[in-house]
Amino acid sequence: MADLKRVYAAPTEEIALAGSDGFEEKWGAKYPKTARSWKEDWANLATYFKYPEAVRRLIYTTNAIEGFDRQLRKVTRSKSVFPSDDSLLKMLYLAMMDITKKWIGHRQDWGQIHSQLEIFFEERLAGS
């Protein structure tokens, strides 16, 4: 939804808050829980804006996760019944191994993002 994108893709917290107000005015009647949730949890959501833009883009980009999920669903869709939970887990494991073999690409801006993450999470990334 473009109106929510104006919030999470905003360059500053102030612009995002204005976008959130605009979303609430336009969509509040149709999606009251979403609008209320963003307002009530704004203090937690606003911590997102302390990160540089490249890191924020990494946080809200879910294309890789959605693609992985789509490929797993494609594998399980062909079988409607599994004899046991273990058979389903084995099939998902083998599919995951096959899917991840194809992951050869990398982000062009990974060096910059990693440097920024090292600043924010120095203790977690020690030795990486």
PDB file of C-alpha atoms in Angstrom:
ATOM      1  CA  MET A   1       0.000   0.000   0.000  1.00  0.00           C
ATOM      2  CA  ALA A   2       1.562   3.271  -1.173  1.00  0.00           C
ATOM      3  CA  ASP A   3       0.308   5.255   1.817  1.00  0.00           C
ATOM      4  CA  LEU A   4       2.084   2.970   4.282  1.00  0.00           C
ATOM      5  CA  LYS A   5       5.208   3.067   2.147  1.00  0.00           C
ATOM      6  CA  ARG A   6       5.258   6.838   2.674  1.00  0.00           C
ATOM      7  CA  VAL A   7       5.640   6.062   6.364  1.00  0.00           C
ATOM      8  CA  TYR A   8       8.317   3.376   6.388  1.00  0.00           C
ATOM      9  CA  ALA A   9      10.288   4.792   3.443  1.00  0.00           C
ATOM     10  CA  ALA A  10      10.271   8.359   4.804  1.00  0.00           C
ATOM     11  CA  PRO A  11      13.708   9.975   5.160  1.00  0.00           C
ATOM     12  CA  THR A  12      12.978  11.292   8.673  1.00  0.00           C
ATOM     13  CA  GLU A  13      10.788  10.387  11.607  1.00  0.00           C
ATOM     14  CA  GLU A  14       8.858  13.687  11.324  1.00  0.00           C
ATOM     15  CA  ILE A  15       7.924  12.998   7.705  1.00  0.00           C
ATOM     16  CA  ALA A  16       6.975   9.434   8.638  1.00  0.00           C
ATOM     17  CA  LEU A  17       4.732  10.691  11.448  1.00  0.00           C
ATOM     18  CA  ALA A  18       3.017  13.061   9.004  1.00  0.00           C
ATOM     19  CA  GLY A  19       2.590  10.128   6.606  1.00  0.00           C
ATOM     20  CA  SER A  20       1.117   8.081   9.418  1.00  0.00           C
ATOM     21  CA  ASP A  21      -1.410  10.841  10.107  1.00  0.00           C
ATOM     22  CA  GLY A  22      -2.246  10.940   6.393  1.00  0.00           C
ATOM     23  CA  PHE A  23      -2.723   7.164   6.382  1.00  0.00           C
ATOM     24  CA  GLU A  24      -5.031   7.390   9.385  1.00  0.00           C
ATOM     25  CA  GLU A  25      -7.129  10.132   7.759  1.00  0.00           C
ATOM     26  CA  LYS A  26      -7.459   8.250   4.469  1.00  0.00           C
ATOM     27  CA  TRP A  27      -7.663   4.637   5.647  1.00  0.00           C
ATOM     28  CA  GLY A  28      -8.525   4.845   9.356  1.00  0.00           C
ATOM     29  CA  ALA A  29     -12.178   3.980   8.824  1.00  0.00           C
ATOM     30  CA  LYS A  30     -11.403   0.957   6.657  1.00  0.00           C
ATOM     31  CA  TYR A  31      -8.363  -0.290   8.630  1.00  0.00           C
ATOM     32  CA  PRO A  32      -8.864   0.973  12.192  1.00  0.00           C
ATOM     33  CA  LYS A  33      -6.683  -1.683  13.835  1.00  0.00           C
ATOM     34  CA  THR A  34      -3.712  -0.869  11.596  1.00  0.00           C
ATOM     35  CA  ALA A  35      -4.023   2.876  12.133  1.00  0.00           C
ATOM     36  CA  ARG A  36      -4.450   2.445  15.895  1.00  0.00           C
ATOM     37  CA  SER A  37      -1.546   0.008  16.087  1.00  0.00           C
ATOM     38  CA  TRP A  38       0.823   2.415  14.338  1.00  0.00           C
ATOM     39  CA  LYS A  39      -0.233   5.253  16.668  1.00  0.00           C
ATOM     40  CA  GLU A  40      -0.023   3.229  19.889  1.00  0.00           C
ATOM     41  CA  ASP A  41       3.315   1.609  19.024  1.00  0.00           C
ATOM     42  CA  TRP A  42       4.936   4.666  17.449  1.00  0.00           C
ATOM     43  CA  ALA A  43       7.595   4.875  20.189  1.00  0.00           C
ATOM     44  CA  ASN A  44       8.792   1.379  19.250  1.00  0.00           C
ATOM     45  CA  LEU A  45       8.388   1.865  15.509  1.00  0.00           C
ATOM     46  CA  ALA A  46      10.268   5.172  15.575  1.00  0.00           C
ATOM     47  CA  THR A  47      13.517   3.459  16.643  1.00  0.00           C
ATOM     48  CA  TYR A  48      13.670   2.291  13.030  1.00  0.00           C
ATOM     49  CA  PHE A  49      14.511   5.854  11.984  1.00  0.00           C
ATOM     50  CA  LYS A  50      17.723   5.952  14.016  1.00  0.00           C
ATOM     51  CA  TYR A  51      19.360   3.755  11.357  1.00  0.00           C
ATOM     52  CA  PRO A  52      20.779   5.100   8.082  1.00  0.00           C
ATOM     53  CA  GLU A  53      18.670   4.709   4.943  1.00  0.00           C
ATOM     54  CA  ALA A  54      20.630   1.731   3.569  1.00  0.00           C
ATOM     55  CA  VAL A  55      20.039  -0.260   6.772  1.00  0.00           C
ATOM     56  CA  ARG A  56      16.355   0.730   6.877  1.00  0.00           C
ATOM     57  CA  ARG A  57      15.932  -0.437   3.271  1.00  0.00           C
ATOM     58  CA  LEU A  58      17.461  -3.774   4.247  1.00  0.00           C
ATOM     59  CA  ILE A  59      15.005  -4.052   7.170  1.00  0.00           C
ATOM     60  CA  TYR A  60      11.830  -3.406   5.182  1.00  0.00           C
ATOM     61  CA  THR A  61      12.802  -5.303   2.028  1.00  0.00           C
ATOM     62  CA  THR A  62      11.219  -8.736   2.215  1.00  0.00           C
ATOM     63  CA  ASN A  63      11.602  -9.877  -1.399  1.00  0.00           C
ATOM     64  CA  ALA A  64      14.125 -12.610  -0.545  1.00  0.00           C
ATOM     65  CA  ILE A  65      11.932 -13.973   2.250  1.00  0.00           C
ATOM     66  CA  GLU A  66       8.811 -13.884   0.094  1.00  0.00           C
ATOM     67  CA  GLY A  67      10.624 -15.638  -2.765  1.00  0.00           C
ATOM     68  CA  PHE A  68      11.927 -18.341  -0.446  1.00  0.00           C
ATOM     69  CA  ASP A  69       8.443 -18.848   1.007  1.00  0.00           C
ATOM     70  CA  ARG A  70       6.930 -19.024  -2.499  1.00  0.00           C
ATOM     71  CA  GLN A  71       9.414 -21.723  -3.535  1.00  0.00           C
ATOM     72  CA  LEU A  72       8.675 -23.792  -0.418  1.00  0.00           C
ATOM     73  CA  ARG A  73       4.931 -23.518  -1.032  1.00  0.00           C
ATOM     74  CA  LYS A  74       5.478 -24.634  -4.639  1.00  0.00           C
ATOM     75  CA  VAL A  75       7.199 -27.806  -3.400  1.00  0.00           C
ATOM     76  CA  THR A  76       4.513 -28.669  -0.844  1.00  0.00           C
ATOM     77  CA  ARG A  77       1.598 -27.801  -3.132  1.00  0.00           C
ATOM     78  CA  SER A  78       2.313 -30.810  -5.352  1.00  0.00           C
ATOM     79  CA  LYS A  79       1.629 -33.156  -2.422  1.00  0.00           C
ATOM     80  CA  SER A  80      -1.561 -32.726  -0.482  1.00  0.00           C
ATOM     81  CA  VAL A  81      -0.899 -35.371   2.176  1.00  0.00           C
ATOM     82  CA  PHE A  82       2.307 -36.327   3.943  1.00  0.00           C
ATOM     83  CA  PRO A  83       2.590 -39.716   5.688  1.00  0.00           C
ATOM     84  CA  SER A  84       4.253 -38.132   8.717  1.00  0.00           C
ATOM     85  CA  ASP A  85       5.615 -34.868  10.064  1.00  0.00           C
ATOM     86  CA  ASP A  86       9.123 -36.152   9.430  1.00  0.00           C
ATOM     87  CA  SER A  87       8.389 -36.676   5.735  1.00  0.00           C
ATOM     88  CA  LEU A  88       7.229 -33.056   5.448  1.00  0.00           C
ATOM     89  CA  LEU A  89      10.317 -31.804   7.304  1.00  0.00           C
ATOM     90  CA  LYS A  90      12.626 -33.864   5.075  1.00  0.00           C
ATOM     91  CA  MET A  91      10.953 -32.578   1.943  1.00  0.00           C
ATOM     92  CA  LEU A  92      11.226 -28.962   3.150  1.00  0.00           C
ATOM     93  CA  TYR A  93      14.852 -29.498   4.154  1.00  0.00           C
ATOM     94  CA  LEU A  94      15.782 -30.901   0.746  1.00  0.00           C
ATOM     95  CA  ALA A  95      13.897 -28.101  -0.991  1.00  0.00           C
ATOM     96  CA  MET A  96      15.690 -25.538   1.180  1.00  0.00           C
ATOM     97  CA  MET A  97      19.067 -27.045   0.290  1.00  0.00           C
ATOM     98  CA  ASP A  98      18.176 -26.872  -3.398  1.00  0.00           C
ATOM     99  CA  ILE A  99      16.867 -23.298  -3.154  1.00  0.00           C
ATOM    100  CA  THR A 100      19.882 -21.975  -1.260  1.00  0.00           C
ATOM    101  CA  LYS A 101      22.332 -23.471  -3.796  1.00  0.00           C
ATOM    102  CA  LYS A 102      21.100 -20.832  -6.222  1.00  0.00           C
ATOM    103  CA  TRP A 103      21.833 -17.940  -3.853  1.00  0.00           C
ATOM    104  CA  ILE A 104      24.985 -16.629  -5.432  1.00  0.00           C
ATOM    105  CA  GLY A 105      24.138 -12.929  -5.629  1.00  0.00           C
ATOM    106  CA  HIS A 106      25.034 -10.342  -3.054  1.00  0.00           C
ATOM    107  CA  ARG A 107      23.993  -6.799  -2.308  1.00  0.00           C
ATOM    108  CA  GLN A 108      26.109  -4.168  -3.978  1.00  0.00           C
ATOM    109  CA  ASP A 109      25.913  -1.933  -0.928  1.00  0.00           C
ATOM    110  CA  TRP A 110      26.671  -4.691   1.593  1.00  0.00           C
ATOM    111  CA  GLY A 111      30.040  -3.191   2.588  1.00  0.00           C
ATOM    112  CA  GLN A 112      28.389   0.093   3.540  1.00  0.00           C
ATOM    113  CA  ILE A 113      25.526  -1.646   5.359  1.00  0.00           C
ATOM    114  CA  HIS A 114      27.905  -3.933   7.258  1.00  0.00           C
ATOM    115  CA  SER A 115      29.982  -0.952   8.373  1.00  0.00           C
ATOM    116  CA  GLN A 116      26.871   0.807   9.647  1.00  0.00           C
ATOM    117  CA  LEU A 117      25.676  -2.314  11.442  1.00  0.00           C
ATOM    118  CA  GLU A 118      29.086  -2.627  13.101  1.00  0.00           C
ATOM    119  CA  ILE A 119      28.595   0.838  14.571  1.00  0.00           C
ATOM    120  CA  PHE A 120      25.134   0.066  15.955  1.00  0.00           C
ATOM    121  CA  PHE A 121      25.799  -3.543  16.982  1.00  0.00           C
ATOM    122  CA  GLU A 122      29.513  -3.611  17.719  1.00  0.00           C
ATOM    123  CA  GLU A 123      29.228  -6.216  20.480  1.00  0.00           C
ATOM    124  CA  ARG A 124      27.147  -8.569  18.320  1.00  0.00           C
ATOM    125  CA  LEU A 125      29.354  -8.354  15.242  1.00  0.00           C
ATOM    126  CA  ALA A 126      32.712  -8.650  16.969  1.00  0.00           C
ATOM    127  CA  GLY A 127      34.933 -10.916  14.923  1.00  0.00           C
ATOM    128  CA  SER A 128      32.890 -10.803  11.712  1.00  0.00           C
TER     129      SER A 128
END
